[in-house]
Coordinates of C-alpha atoms and ligand atoms in Angstrom, one line a residue:
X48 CA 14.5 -18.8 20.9
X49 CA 17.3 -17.5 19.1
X50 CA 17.2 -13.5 17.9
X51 CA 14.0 -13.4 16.0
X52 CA 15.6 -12.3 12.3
X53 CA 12.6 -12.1 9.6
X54 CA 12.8 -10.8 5.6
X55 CA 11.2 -8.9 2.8
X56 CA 12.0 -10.3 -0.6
X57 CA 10.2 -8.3 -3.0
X58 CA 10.7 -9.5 -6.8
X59 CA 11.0 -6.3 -8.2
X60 CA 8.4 -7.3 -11.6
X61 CA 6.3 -4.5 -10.7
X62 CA 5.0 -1.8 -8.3
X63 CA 5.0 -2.5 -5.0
X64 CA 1.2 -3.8 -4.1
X65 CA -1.0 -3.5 -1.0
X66 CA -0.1 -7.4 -0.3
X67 CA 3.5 -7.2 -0.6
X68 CA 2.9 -3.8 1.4
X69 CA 1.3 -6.1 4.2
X70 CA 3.5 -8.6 3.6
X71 CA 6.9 -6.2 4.5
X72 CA 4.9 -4.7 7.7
X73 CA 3.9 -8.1 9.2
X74 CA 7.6 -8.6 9.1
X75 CA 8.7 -5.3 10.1
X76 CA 6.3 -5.3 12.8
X77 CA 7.2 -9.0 14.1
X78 CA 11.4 -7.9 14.1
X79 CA 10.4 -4.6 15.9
X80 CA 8.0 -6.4 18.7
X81 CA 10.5 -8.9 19.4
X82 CA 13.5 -6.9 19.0
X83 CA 15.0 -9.0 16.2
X84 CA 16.3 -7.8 12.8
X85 CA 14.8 -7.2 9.9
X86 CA 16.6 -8.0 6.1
X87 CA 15.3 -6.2 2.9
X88 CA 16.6 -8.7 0.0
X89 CA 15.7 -8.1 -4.2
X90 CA 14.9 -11.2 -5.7
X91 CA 15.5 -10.1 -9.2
X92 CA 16.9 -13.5 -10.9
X93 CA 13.5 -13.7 -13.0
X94 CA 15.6 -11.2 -15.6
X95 CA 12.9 -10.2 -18.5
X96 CA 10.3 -9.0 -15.9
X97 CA 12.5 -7.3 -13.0
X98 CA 13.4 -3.5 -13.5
X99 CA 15.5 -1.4 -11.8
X100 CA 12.9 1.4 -11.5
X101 CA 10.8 -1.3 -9.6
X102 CA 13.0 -2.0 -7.4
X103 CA 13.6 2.0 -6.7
X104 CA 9.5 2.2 -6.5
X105 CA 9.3 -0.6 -3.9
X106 CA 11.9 0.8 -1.7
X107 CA 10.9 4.5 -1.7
X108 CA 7.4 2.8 -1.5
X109 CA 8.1 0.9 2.0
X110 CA 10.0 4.3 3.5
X111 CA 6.8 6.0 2.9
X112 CA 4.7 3.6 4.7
X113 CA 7.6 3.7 7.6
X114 CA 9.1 0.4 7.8
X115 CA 12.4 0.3 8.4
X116 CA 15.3 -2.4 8.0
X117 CA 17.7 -3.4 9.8
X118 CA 20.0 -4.8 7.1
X119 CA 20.0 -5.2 3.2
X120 CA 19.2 -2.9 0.3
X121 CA 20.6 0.5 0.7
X122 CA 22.5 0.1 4.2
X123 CA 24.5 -3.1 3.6
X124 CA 25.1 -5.8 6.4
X125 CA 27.8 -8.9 6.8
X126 CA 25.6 -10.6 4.0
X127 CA 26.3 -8.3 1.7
X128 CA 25.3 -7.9 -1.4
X129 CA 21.8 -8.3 -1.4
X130 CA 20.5 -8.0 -5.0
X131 CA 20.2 -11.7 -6.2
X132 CA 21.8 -11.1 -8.6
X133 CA 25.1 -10.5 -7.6
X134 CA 24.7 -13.2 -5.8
X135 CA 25.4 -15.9 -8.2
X136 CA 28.3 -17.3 -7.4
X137 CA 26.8 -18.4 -4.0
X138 CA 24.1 -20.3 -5.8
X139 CA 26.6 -22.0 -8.3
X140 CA 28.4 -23.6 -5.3
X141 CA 25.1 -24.7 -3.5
X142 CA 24.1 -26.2 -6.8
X143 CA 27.4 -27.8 -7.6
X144 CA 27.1 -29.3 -3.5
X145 CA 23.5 -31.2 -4.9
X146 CA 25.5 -32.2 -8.0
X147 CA 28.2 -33.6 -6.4
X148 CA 26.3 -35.8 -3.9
X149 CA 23.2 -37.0 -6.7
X150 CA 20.4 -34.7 -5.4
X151 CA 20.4 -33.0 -8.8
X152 CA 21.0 -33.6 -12.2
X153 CA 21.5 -32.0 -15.2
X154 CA 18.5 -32.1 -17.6
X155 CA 18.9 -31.2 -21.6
X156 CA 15.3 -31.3 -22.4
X157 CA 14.6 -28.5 -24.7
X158 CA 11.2 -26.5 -24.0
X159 CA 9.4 -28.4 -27.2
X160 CA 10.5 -31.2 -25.5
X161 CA 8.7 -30.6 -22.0
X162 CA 5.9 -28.7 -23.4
X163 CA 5.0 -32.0 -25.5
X164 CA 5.6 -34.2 -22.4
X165 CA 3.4 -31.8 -20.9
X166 CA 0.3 -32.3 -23.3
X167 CA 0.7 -36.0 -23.2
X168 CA 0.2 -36.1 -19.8
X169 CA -3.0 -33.8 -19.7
X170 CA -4.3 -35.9 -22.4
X171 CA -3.9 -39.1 -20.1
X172 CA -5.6 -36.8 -17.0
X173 CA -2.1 -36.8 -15.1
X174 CA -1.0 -33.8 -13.1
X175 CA 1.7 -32.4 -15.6
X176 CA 5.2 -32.5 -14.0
X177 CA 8.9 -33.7 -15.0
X178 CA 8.8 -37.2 -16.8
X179 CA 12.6 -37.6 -15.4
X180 CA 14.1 -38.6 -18.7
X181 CA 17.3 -37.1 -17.5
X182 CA 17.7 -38.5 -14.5
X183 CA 20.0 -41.2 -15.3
X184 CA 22.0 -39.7 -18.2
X185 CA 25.6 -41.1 -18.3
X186 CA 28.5 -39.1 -18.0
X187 CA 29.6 -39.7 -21.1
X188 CA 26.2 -38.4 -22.7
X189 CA 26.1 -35.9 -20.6
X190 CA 29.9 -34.6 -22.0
X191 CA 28.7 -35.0 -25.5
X192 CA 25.6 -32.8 -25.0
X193 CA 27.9 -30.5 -23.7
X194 CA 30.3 -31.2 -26.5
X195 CA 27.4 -30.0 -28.8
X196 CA 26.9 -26.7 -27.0
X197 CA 23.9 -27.4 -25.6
X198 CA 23.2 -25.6 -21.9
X199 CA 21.4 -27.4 -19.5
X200 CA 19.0 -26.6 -17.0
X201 CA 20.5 -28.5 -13.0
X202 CA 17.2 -30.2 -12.0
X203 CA 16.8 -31.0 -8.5
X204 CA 15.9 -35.0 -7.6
X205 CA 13.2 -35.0 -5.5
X206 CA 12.8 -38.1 -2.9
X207 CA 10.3 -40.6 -4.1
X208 CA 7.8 -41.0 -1.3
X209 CA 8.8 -38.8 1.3
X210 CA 6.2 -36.9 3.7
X211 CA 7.3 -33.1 4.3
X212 CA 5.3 -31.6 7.3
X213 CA 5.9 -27.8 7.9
X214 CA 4.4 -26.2 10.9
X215 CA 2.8 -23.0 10.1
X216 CA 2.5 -20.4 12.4
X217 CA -0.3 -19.2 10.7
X218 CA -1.9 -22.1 9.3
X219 CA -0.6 -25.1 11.6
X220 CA 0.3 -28.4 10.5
X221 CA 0.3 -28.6 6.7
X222 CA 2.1 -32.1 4.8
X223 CA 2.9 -32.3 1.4
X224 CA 4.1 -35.6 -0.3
X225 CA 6.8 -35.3 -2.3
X226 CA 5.3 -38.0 -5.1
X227 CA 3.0 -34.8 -5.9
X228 CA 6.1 -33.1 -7.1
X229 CA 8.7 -33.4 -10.6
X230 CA 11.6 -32.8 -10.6
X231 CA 11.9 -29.5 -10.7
X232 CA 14.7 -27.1 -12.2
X233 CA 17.1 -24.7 -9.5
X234 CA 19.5 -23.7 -12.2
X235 CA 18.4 -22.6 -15.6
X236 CA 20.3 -22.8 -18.6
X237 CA 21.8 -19.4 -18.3
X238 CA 23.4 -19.8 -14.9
X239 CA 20.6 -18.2 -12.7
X240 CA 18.8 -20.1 -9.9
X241 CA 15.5 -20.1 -9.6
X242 CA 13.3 -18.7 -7.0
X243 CA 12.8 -21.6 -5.0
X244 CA 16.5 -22.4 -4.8
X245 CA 17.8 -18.6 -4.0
X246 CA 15.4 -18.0 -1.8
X247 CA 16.6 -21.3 0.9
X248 CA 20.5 -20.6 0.2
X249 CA 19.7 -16.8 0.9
X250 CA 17.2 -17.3 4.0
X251 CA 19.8 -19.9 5.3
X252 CA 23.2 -17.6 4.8
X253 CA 21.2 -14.8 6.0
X254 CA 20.3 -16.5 9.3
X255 CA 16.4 -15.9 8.1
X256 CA 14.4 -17.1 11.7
X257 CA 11.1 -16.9 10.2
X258 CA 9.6 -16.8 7.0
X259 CA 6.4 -14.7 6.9
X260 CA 4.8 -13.9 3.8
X261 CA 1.7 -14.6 1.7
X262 CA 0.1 -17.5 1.3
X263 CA 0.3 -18.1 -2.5
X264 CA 3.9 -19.4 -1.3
X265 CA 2.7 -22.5 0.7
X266 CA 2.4 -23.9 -2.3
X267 CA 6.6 -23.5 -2.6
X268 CA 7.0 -24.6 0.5
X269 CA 8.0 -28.0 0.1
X270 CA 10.2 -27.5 -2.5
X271 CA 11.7 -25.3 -0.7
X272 CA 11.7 -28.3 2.2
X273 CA 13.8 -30.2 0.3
X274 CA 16.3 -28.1 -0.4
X275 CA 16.9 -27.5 3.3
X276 CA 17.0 -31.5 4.5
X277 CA 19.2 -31.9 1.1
X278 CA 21.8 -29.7 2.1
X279 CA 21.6 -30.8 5.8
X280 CA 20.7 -26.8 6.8
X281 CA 18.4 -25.5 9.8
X282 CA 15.0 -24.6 8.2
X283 CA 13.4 -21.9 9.3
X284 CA 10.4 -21.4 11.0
X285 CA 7.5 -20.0 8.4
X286 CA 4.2 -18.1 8.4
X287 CA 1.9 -17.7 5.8
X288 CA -0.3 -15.0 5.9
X289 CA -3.9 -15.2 3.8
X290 CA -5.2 -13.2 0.8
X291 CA -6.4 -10.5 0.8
X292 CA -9.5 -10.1 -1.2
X293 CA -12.3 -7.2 -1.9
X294 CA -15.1 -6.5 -0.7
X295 CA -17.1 -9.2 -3.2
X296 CA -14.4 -11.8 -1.2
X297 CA -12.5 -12.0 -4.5
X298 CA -8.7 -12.3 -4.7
X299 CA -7.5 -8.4 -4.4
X300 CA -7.1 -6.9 -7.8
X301 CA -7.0 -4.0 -10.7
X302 CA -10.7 -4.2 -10.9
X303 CA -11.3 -3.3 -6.7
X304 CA -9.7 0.1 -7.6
X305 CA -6.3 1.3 -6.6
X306 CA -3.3 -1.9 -5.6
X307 CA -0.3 0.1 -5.6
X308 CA 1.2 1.8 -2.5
X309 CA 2.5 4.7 -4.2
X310 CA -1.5 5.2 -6.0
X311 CA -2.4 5.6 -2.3
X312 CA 0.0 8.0 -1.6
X313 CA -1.1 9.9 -5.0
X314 CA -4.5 9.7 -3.8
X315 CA -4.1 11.3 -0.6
X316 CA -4.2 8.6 2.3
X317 CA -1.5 9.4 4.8
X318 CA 1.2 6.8 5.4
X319 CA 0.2 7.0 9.1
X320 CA -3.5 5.2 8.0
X321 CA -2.1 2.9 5.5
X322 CA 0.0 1.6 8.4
X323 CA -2.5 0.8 10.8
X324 CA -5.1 -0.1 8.2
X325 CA -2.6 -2.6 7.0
X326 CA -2.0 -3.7 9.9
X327 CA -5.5 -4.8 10.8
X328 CA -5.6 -6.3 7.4
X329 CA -5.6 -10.1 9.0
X330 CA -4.5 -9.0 12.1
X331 CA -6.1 -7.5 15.4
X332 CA -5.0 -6.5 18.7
X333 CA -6.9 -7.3 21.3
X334 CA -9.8 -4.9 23.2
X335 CA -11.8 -2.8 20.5
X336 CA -9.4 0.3 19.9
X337 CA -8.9 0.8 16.6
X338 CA -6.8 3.6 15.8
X339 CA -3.2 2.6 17.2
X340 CA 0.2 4.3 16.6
X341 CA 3.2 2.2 15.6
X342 CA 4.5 1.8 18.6
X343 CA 1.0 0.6 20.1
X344 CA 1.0 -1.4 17.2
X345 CA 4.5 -2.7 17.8
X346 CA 3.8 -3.6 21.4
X347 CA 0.9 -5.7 20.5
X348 CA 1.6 -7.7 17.4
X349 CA 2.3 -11.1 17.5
X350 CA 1.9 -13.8 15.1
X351 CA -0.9 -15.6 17.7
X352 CA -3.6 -13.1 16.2
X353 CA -3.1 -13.6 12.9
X354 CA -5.6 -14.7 11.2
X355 CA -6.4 -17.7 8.9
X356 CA -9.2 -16.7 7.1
X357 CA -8.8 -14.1 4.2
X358 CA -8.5 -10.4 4.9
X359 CA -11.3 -8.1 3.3
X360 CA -10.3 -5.3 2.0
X361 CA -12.7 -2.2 3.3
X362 CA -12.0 1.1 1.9
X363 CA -14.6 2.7 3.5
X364 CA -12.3 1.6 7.2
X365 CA -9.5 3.1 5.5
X366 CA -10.9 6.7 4.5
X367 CA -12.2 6.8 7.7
X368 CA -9.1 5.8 9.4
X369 CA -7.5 8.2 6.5
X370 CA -10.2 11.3 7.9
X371 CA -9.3 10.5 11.9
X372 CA -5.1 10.9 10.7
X373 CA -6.1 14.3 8.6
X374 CA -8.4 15.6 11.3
X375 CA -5.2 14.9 14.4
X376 CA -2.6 16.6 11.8
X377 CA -2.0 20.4 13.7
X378 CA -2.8 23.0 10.7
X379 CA 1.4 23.8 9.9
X380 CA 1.8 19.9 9.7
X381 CA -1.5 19.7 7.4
X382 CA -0.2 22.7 5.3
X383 CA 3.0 20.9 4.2
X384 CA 1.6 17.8 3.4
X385 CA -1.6 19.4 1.3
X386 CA 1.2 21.7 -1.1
X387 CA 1.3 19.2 -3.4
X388 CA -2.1 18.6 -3.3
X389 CA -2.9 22.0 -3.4
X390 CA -0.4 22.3 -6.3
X391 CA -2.6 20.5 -8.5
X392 CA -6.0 22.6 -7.9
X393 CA -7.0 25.0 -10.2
X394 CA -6.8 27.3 -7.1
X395 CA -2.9 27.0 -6.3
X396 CA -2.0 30.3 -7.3
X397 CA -5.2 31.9 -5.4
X398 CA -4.3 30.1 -2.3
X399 CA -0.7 31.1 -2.8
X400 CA -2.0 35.0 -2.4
X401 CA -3.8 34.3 1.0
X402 CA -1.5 35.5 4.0
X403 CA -1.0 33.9 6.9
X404 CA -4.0 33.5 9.0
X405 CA -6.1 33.4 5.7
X406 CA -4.2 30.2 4.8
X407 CA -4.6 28.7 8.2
X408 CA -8.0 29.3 8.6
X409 CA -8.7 27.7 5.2
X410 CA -6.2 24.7 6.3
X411 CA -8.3 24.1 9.3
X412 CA -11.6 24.1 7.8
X413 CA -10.4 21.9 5.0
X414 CA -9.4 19.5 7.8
X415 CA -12.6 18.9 8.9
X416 CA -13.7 18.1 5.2
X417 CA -11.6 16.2 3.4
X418 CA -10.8 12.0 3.5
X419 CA -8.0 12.1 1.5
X420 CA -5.4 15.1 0.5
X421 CA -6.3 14.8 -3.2
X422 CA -10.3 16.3 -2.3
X423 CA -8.5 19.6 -1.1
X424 CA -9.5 20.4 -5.1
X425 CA -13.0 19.9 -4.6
X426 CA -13.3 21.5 -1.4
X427 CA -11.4 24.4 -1.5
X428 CA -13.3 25.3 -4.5
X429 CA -16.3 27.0 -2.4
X430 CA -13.4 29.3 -1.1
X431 CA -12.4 30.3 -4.7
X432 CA -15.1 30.0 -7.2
X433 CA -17.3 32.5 -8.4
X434 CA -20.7 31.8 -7.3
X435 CA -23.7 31.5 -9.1
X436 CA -27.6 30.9 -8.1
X437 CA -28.9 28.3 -8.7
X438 CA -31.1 25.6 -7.7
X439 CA -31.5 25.5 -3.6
X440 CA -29.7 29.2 -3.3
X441 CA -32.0 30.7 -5.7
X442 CA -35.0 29.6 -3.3
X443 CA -33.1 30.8 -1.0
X444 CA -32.3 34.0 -2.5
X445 CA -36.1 34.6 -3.2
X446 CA -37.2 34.3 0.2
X447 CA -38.8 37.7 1.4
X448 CA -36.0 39.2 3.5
X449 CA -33.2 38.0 1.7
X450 CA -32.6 41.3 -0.1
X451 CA -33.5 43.5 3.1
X452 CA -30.5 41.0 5.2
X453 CA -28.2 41.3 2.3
X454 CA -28.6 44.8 2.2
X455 CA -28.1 45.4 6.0
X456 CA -25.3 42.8 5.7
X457 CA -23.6 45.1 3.4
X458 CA -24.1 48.1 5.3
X459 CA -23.0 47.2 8.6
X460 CA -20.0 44.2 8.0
X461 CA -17.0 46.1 10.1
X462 CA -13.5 45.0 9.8
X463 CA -13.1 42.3 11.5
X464 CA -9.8 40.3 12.9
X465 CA -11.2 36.7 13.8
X466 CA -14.0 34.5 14.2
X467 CA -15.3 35.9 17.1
X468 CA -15.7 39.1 16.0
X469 CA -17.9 37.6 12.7
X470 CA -19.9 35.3 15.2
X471 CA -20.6 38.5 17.3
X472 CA -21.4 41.1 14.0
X473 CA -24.0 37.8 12.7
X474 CA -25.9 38.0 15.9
X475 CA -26.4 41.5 16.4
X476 CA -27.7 41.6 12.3
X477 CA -30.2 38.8 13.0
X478 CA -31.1 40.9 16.7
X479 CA -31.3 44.3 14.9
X480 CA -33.5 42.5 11.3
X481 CA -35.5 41.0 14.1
X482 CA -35.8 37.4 12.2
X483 CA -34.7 33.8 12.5
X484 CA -31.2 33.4 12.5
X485 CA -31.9 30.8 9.9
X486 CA -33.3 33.5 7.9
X487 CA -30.2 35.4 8.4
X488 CA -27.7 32.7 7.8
X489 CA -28.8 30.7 5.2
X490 CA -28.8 34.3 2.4
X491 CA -25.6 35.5 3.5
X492 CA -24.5 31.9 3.1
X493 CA -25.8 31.8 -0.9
X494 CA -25.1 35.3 -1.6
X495 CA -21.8 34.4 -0.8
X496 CA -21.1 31.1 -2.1
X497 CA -24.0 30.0 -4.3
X498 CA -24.3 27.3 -2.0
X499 CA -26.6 27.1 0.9
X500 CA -23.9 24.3 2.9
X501 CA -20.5 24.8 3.1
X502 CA -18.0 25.3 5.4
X503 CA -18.3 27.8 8.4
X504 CA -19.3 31.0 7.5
X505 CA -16.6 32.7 9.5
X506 CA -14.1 30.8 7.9
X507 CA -15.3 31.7 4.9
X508 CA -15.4 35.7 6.0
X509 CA -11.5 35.3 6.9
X510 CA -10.6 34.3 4.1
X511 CA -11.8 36.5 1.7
X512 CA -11.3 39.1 4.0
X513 CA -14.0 42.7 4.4
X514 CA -13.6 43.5 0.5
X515 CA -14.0 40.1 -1.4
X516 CA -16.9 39.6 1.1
X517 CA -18.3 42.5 0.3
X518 CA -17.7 42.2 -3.2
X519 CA -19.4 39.3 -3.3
X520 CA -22.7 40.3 -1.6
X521 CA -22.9 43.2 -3.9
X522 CA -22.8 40.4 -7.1
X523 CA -25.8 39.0 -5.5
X524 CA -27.4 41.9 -5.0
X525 CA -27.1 43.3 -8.1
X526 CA -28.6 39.6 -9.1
X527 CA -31.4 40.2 -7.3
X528 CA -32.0 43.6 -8.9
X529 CA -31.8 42.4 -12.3
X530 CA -33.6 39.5 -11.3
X531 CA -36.6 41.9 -9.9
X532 CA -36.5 44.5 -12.6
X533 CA -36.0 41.6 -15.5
Ligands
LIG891 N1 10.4 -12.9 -4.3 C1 9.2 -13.5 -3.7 C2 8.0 -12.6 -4.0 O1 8.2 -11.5 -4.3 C3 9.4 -13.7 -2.3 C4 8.7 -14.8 -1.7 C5 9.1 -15.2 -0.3 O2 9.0 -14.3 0.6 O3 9.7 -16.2 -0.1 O4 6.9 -13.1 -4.0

């Protein structure tokens, strides 16, 4: 087999999506395991819907996930330029090859035109497609139309009763016949090609080995065929890769939540889940492990386990997946990444006046609590609210020793330097009060906090420090005064 060189080719009509996401890293992943190359190419000829800031989204999008590219958008290559559209010259010659030698024609139809040839056929229960009214216009009318300013489209002929047969890697043996398909335009009338056209000049100059990408393209496919066999050039090899659907096994969409990349990244998931998630999205390695690093990843993918049936969608895989990349993150890694998470709590500034091991400690018991980076708000909040009884604390709170602990708890908390030393000043109190340590624990917990769970109560202690903790048990002890005398 020649070097293995594979493609992304993103229209850039909207946010990169967690299929196209898929899509790229089945690519990236299949370059990378068989040490080929990898092109990142914007198809951006469909002009009204592509946008620059798309295309910037989709590329910052894919460097966050970690794929990387060997040539195209942003490094360059010997194909250069890789925008379509500054690639239109190359497409005017390829067209003007197919015009030359009869395998396309210009067409003058207006829109009104086709829509109504459209309808007619729908009314007769035909499939819809070109009638072919151009296809044998002289050149003489075709110099007058011209003569009259009108722009055609370049249609291209397609073979009356030829069989196309394209071997998917994926899919196997699938055969189209080319009587199921018009005529159909490569040029429009304002000089651009279409997809179908770019896309086999581009793959073919770009010395594209394999096409993988989703399967709503197999349906292109044999247009795209007969492009190739018109212009005598080496098709590629190709791979279409299934849906994706949620978790009710409908096609992936607004309505199942979150389909952006960049909404995960807002949400909190760490590129390092996304990628292995996505990577078992229609894909598995073989033996059970399911948490794999890229270059375990890299190692094992090939195109063999890719499956046929459509990929489900499980967000509950990926938070967990999400939790196990949080809880392996050491706490200075974890700080960085939380900041701007933490930015956007109401507690940023509180958390800002915390020194060093304060910070740390609270870092490493938010580890063990959050999915995603975005629920440091919710968690942290125990840390930094003021507490108030209610509910299972004030039970709690009313149990018969709680005031006698409290009080004792307030008399006796030393200064303390680390856990240890708070694990060890807990025991003795429950040895000296001579009760359960349950009946210890669980009132310091909701004097404290106003919560009778939470995170560990040392971890707590060091991060308020002697004084807030104190401060705090005398709240609920005055509490419980009023509560007693009121
Ligand atoms: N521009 C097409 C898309 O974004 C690429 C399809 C292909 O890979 O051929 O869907």
């Amino acid at each position: 087999m020649s070097k293995v060189k594979v493609r992304f080719a993103p229209s850039p009509t909207g946010p990169l999506h967690i299929g196209g996401a898929r899509s790229a890293l089945f690519n990236y992943l299949f370059a990378a395991h068989e040490g080929g190359e990898f092109v990142l190419r914007i198809e951006d000829t469909d002009l009204e819907r592509s946008r620059l800031e798309y295309e910037t989204e989709i590329i910052e999008s894919l460097k966050w996930l970690g794929i990387k590219w060997t040539e195209g958008m942003e490094i360059g290559g010997e194909n250069a330029p890789y925008r379509q559209t500054e690639r239109l010259d190359i497409y005017k010659e390829y067209a003007e090859k197919l015009l030359q030698n009869g395998q396309a024609y210009y067409c003058f139809c207006s829109e009104e035109e086709l829509e109504n040839e459209r309808w007619a056929m729908m009314e007769k229960g035909e499939m819809p497609r070109y009638s072919g009214k151009c296809r044998h216009l002289s050149q003489a009318e075709i110099d007058s139309k011209k003569a009259q300013g009108m722009k055609p489209t370049l249609r291209f002929r397609v073979p009356s009763h030829n069989v196309y047969v394209v071997d998917d890697l994926v899919r196997g043996k699938v055969s189209f016949e080319s009587k199921n398909e018009g005529d159909f335009i490569i040029m429009k009338s304002d000089g651009l090609p279409t997809y179908n056209f770019a896309v086999v000049i581009d793959d073919v100059l770009m010395g594209i080995t394999h096409v993988i990408r989703a399967e709503e393209h197999l349906s292109n496919t044999p247009r795209q065929l007969m492009i190739y066999d018109a212009l005598n050039l080496k098709r590629p090899e190709f791979a279409h890769i299934s849906l994706i659907m949620g978790s009710d096994r409908q096609k992936m969409s607004k309505r199942h939540g979150a389909t952006s990349l960049i909404q995960y990244r807002e949400m909190g998931y760490l590129p390092e889940a996304l990628f292995n998630f996505l990577a078992l999205l229609g894909w598995s390695p073989e033996g059970e492990k399911e948490i794999l690093s890229h270059q375990e990843i890299i190692e094992a993918f090939n195109l063999e386990r890719v499956a046929k049936s459509p990929a489900v969608f499980d967000l509950d895989k990926l938070n967990w997946l999400n939790q196990q990349y949080i809880r392996s993150k050491s706490i200075s890694e974890l700080e960085s990444i939380l900041q701007p998470f933490i930015e956007n709590t109401p507690f940023a500034e509180s958390i800002k006046r915390l020194d060093e091991q304060g910070l740390s400690i609270l870092i490493e018991s938010l580890r063990d609590r959050i999915t995603s980076l975005s629920d440091v708000g919710e968690q942290a909040g125990i840390f930094f609210l003021e507490p108030s009884y209610e509910g299972e604390a004030l039970d709690v709170l009313a149990g018969d020793s709680a005031r006698q602990v409290l009080e004792k708890f307030q008399a006796s908390l030393p200064f303390f330097h680390d856990a240890s030393e708070i694990k060890q000043f807990m025991k003795t109190l429950t040895k000296e009060l001579g009760l359960k340590p349950k009946d210890v624990f669980m009132p310091v917990r909701c004097a404290l906090t106003g919560s009778s769970h939470g995170p560990d109560l040392a971890h707590l202690l060091l991060v308020w420090g002697r004084e807030e903790s104190l401060r705090r048990v005398k709240k609920c002890l005055d509490f419980i005064s009023n509560r007693d005398n009121g």
